[in-house]
Tab-separated table of C-alpha atoms in Angstrom:
chain	number	residue	atom	x	y	z
D	1	MET	CA	105.352	120.107	97.951
D	2	SER	CA	102.027	118.816	99.221
D	3	LEU	CA	99.851	120.486	101.833
D	4	THR	CA	100.812	117.717	104.246
D	5	GLU	CA	104.499	118.373	103.740
D	6	HIS	CA	103.848	122.098	104.244
D	7	LEU	CA	102.031	121.528	107.555
D	8	PHE	CA	104.425	118.914	108.932
D	9	PRO	CA	107.617	118.955	106.809
D	10	GLY	CA	109.054	115.493	106.186
D	11	SER	CA	106.417	113.651	108.185
D	12	GLY	CA	103.792	112.620	105.624
D	13	ILE	CA	101.066	113.129	108.253
D	14	GLN	CA	97.729	114.192	106.784
D	15	PRO	CA	95.804	117.054	108.388
D	16	GLY	CA	93.045	115.671	110.621
D	17	THR	CA	95.049	112.618	111.709
D	18	ARG	CA	94.498	111.755	115.368
D	19	GLY	CA	97.429	112.035	117.695
D	20	VAL	CA	98.435	112.387	121.310
D	21	VAL	CA	100.803	114.982	122.739
D	22	VAL	CA	103.798	113.246	124.318
D	23	ASP	CA	105.965	116.284	125.106
D	24	GLY	CA	105.036	119.821	126.107
D	25	PRO	CA	105.667	123.059	124.234
D	26	HIS	CA	109.250	123.830	123.256
D	27	GLY	CA	110.949	126.422	121.096
D	28	TRP	CA	111.317	130.175	121.413
D	29	LEU	CA	109.975	131.831	118.307
D	30	HIS	CA	107.831	129.041	116.915
D	31	GLN	CA	106.511	126.911	119.730
D	32	SER	CA	105.748	123.305	118.908
D	33	VAL	CA	104.836	120.124	120.738
D	34	THR	CA	105.852	116.532	120.107
D	35	VAL	CA	102.823	114.576	118.913
D	36	ARG	CA	102.527	110.821	118.350
D	37	PHE	CA	100.285	110.081	115.353
D	38	ASP	CA	98.551	106.909	114.255
D	39	THR	CA	99.640	106.516	110.621
D	40	GLY	CA	97.344	103.661	109.651
D	41	PHE	CA	97.961	99.990	110.291
D	42	GLY	CA	98.982	100.446	113.935
D	43	ASP	CA	102.202	102.278	113.061
D	44	LEU	CA	102.909	105.272	115.290
D	45	ARG	CA	105.097	108.232	114.285
D	46	GLU	CA	106.280	111.146	116.402
D	47	VAL	CA	106.677	114.608	114.892
D	48	ASP	CA	107.103	118.137	116.189
D	49	ALA	CA	103.878	119.959	115.305
D	50	PRO	CA	103.399	123.733	115.524
D	51	LEU	CA	100.914	124.715	118.229
D	52	GLY	CA	98.772	126.579	115.691
D	53	LYS	CA	98.294	123.439	113.571
D	54	ILE	CA	96.870	121.124	116.236
D	55	ARG	CA	93.377	121.050	117.710
D	56	LEU	CA	92.415	119.733	121.129
D	57	LYS	CA	89.903	116.907	120.920
D	58	ARG	CA	90.036	115.509	124.471
D	59	ARG	CA	92.006	116.266	127.620
D	60	ASP	CA	93.653	113.517	129.632
D	61	GLY	CA	92.898	110.828	127.030
D	62	GLY	CA	96.063	109.014	127.984
D	63	LEU	CA	99.014	107.762	125.991
D	64	ASP	CA	98.319	104.104	126.806
D	65	ARG	CA	94.700	104.414	125.729
D	66	PHE	CA	95.721	106.079	122.441
D	67	THR	CA	98.352	103.416	121.737
D	68	GLU	CA	95.895	100.598	122.474
D	69	ARG	CA	93.228	102.165	120.255
D	70	ALA	CA	95.747	102.677	117.440
D	71	ARG	CA	96.790	99.026	117.710
D	72	TRP	CA	93.214	97.717	117.567
D	73	VAL	CA	92.160	100.022	114.740
D	74	GLY	CA	95.318	99.026	112.863
D	75	LEU	CA	94.480	95.344	113.266
D	76	CYS	CA	90.913	95.986	112.078
D	77	ARG	CA	92.201	97.880	109.041
D	78	LEU	CA	94.612	95.086	108.258
D	79	GLY	CA	91.768	92.553	108.435
D	80	VAL	CA	89.512	94.624	106.178
D	81	ALA	CA	92.349	95.186	103.703
D	82	ALA	CA	93.026	91.443	103.630
D	83	ALA	CA	89.335	90.687	103.070
D	84	LEU	CA	89.170	93.187	100.194
D	85	LEU	CA	92.406	91.991	98.573
D	86	LEU	CA	91.897	88.245	99.129
D	87	PRO	CA	89.800	87.685	95.961
D	88	VAL	CA	92.575	89.165	93.806
D	89	LEU	CA	95.178	87.031	95.562
D	90	TYR	CA	92.966	83.956	95.114
D	91	PHE	CA	92.622	84.730	91.387
D	92	VAL	CA	96.409	85.029	91.006
D	93	VAL	CA	97.040	81.777	92.902
D	94	VAL	CA	94.481	79.847	90.822
D	95	TYR	CA	95.914	81.337	87.626
D	96	LEU	CA	99.459	80.327	88.584
D	97	TRP	CA	98.302	76.851	89.654
D	98	THR	CA	96.464	76.340	86.362
D	99	PHE	CA	98.956	77.812	83.866
D	100	HIS	CA	102.266	77.539	85.815
D	101	THR	CA	103.414	80.919	84.449
D	102	ILE	CA	102.748	84.616	84.881
D	103	ASP	CA	102.481	85.093	81.112
D	104	GLY	CA	99.016	86.434	80.387
D	105	LEU	CA	98.222	87.219	84.025
D	106	LEU	CA	97.689	90.938	83.442
D	107	PRO	CA	95.250	90.461	80.511
D	108	ALA	CA	93.423	87.831	82.580
D	109	LEU	CA	93.095	90.310	85.462
D	110	VAL	CA	91.748	92.947	83.055
D	111	VAL	CA	89.203	90.481	81.624
D	112	ALA	CA	88.166	89.461	85.151
D	113	ALA	CA	87.770	93.114	86.171
D	114	LEU	CA	85.640	93.852	83.095
D	115	ASP	CA	83.535	90.750	83.777
D	116	SER	CA	83.047	91.874	87.384
D	117	ALA	CA	82.053	95.353	86.200
D	118	ALA	CA	79.490	93.851	83.805
D	119	SER	CA	78.125	91.702	86.638
D	120	MET	CA	77.865	94.806	88.840
D	121	VAL	CA	75.915	96.657	86.131
D	122	ASP	CA	73.585	93.652	85.898
D	123	LEU	CA	73.161	93.667	89.690
D	124	VAL	CA	72.400	97.413	89.698
D	125	LEU	CA	69.755	96.964	86.994
D	126	THR	CA	68.083	93.871	88.470
D	127	ARG	CA	68.459	94.496	92.227
D	128	PRO	CA	69.118	98.194	92.837
D	129	LEU	CA	68.608	98.147	96.615
D	130	GLN	CA	70.990	95.240	97.233
D	131	ALA	CA	73.513	96.803	94.853
D	132	ALA	CA	73.302	100.154	96.653
D	133	VAL	CA	73.852	98.496	100.038
D	134	PHE	CA	76.746	96.393	98.702
D	135	LEU	CA	78.445	99.344	97.011
D	136	SER	CA	77.968	101.600	100.051
D	137	VAL	CA	79.395	99.055	102.483
D	138	SER	CA	82.275	98.220	100.121
D	139	TRP	CA	83.077	101.913	99.695
D	140	TRP	CA	83.007	102.519	103.455
D	141	LEU	CA	85.221	99.497	104.165
D	142	GLY	CA	87.670	100.620	101.495
D	143	ARG	CA	87.823	104.115	102.998
D	144	PHE	CA	88.339	102.641	106.464
D	145	ALA	CA	91.093	100.265	105.370
D	146	PHE	CA	92.992	102.448	102.915
D	147	ARG	CA	92.612	106.005	104.202
């Protein structure tokens, strides 16, 4: 059982995920509230969260405002994910167009990844500042898209 499952059983919601309270406190012994969470790519999920496990970030933020923000952030994440995954998809399409089979696709992907890693080492050695900026931005975009 993961920490997430322990905090919110069956929900898969990570601690620290933003949400909006949609229903007030309920329950006798263990009071909880219904919270709508943004789960990533604009998908919203409602769970009953114990009062002791949630933290107030802003009062009167509004359900419509939260939903609109979740939709826009989800669309941005989807765009960044597509931009990061497009080169791999392009490689697969060109490979299939050229060889008309998936035989050897996995070794070709491994060779391409190793070639890219060697090129990155060359970039780090010859242009360290540009490489640092590129790697930092790529890391941040990956964290944003796939958190």
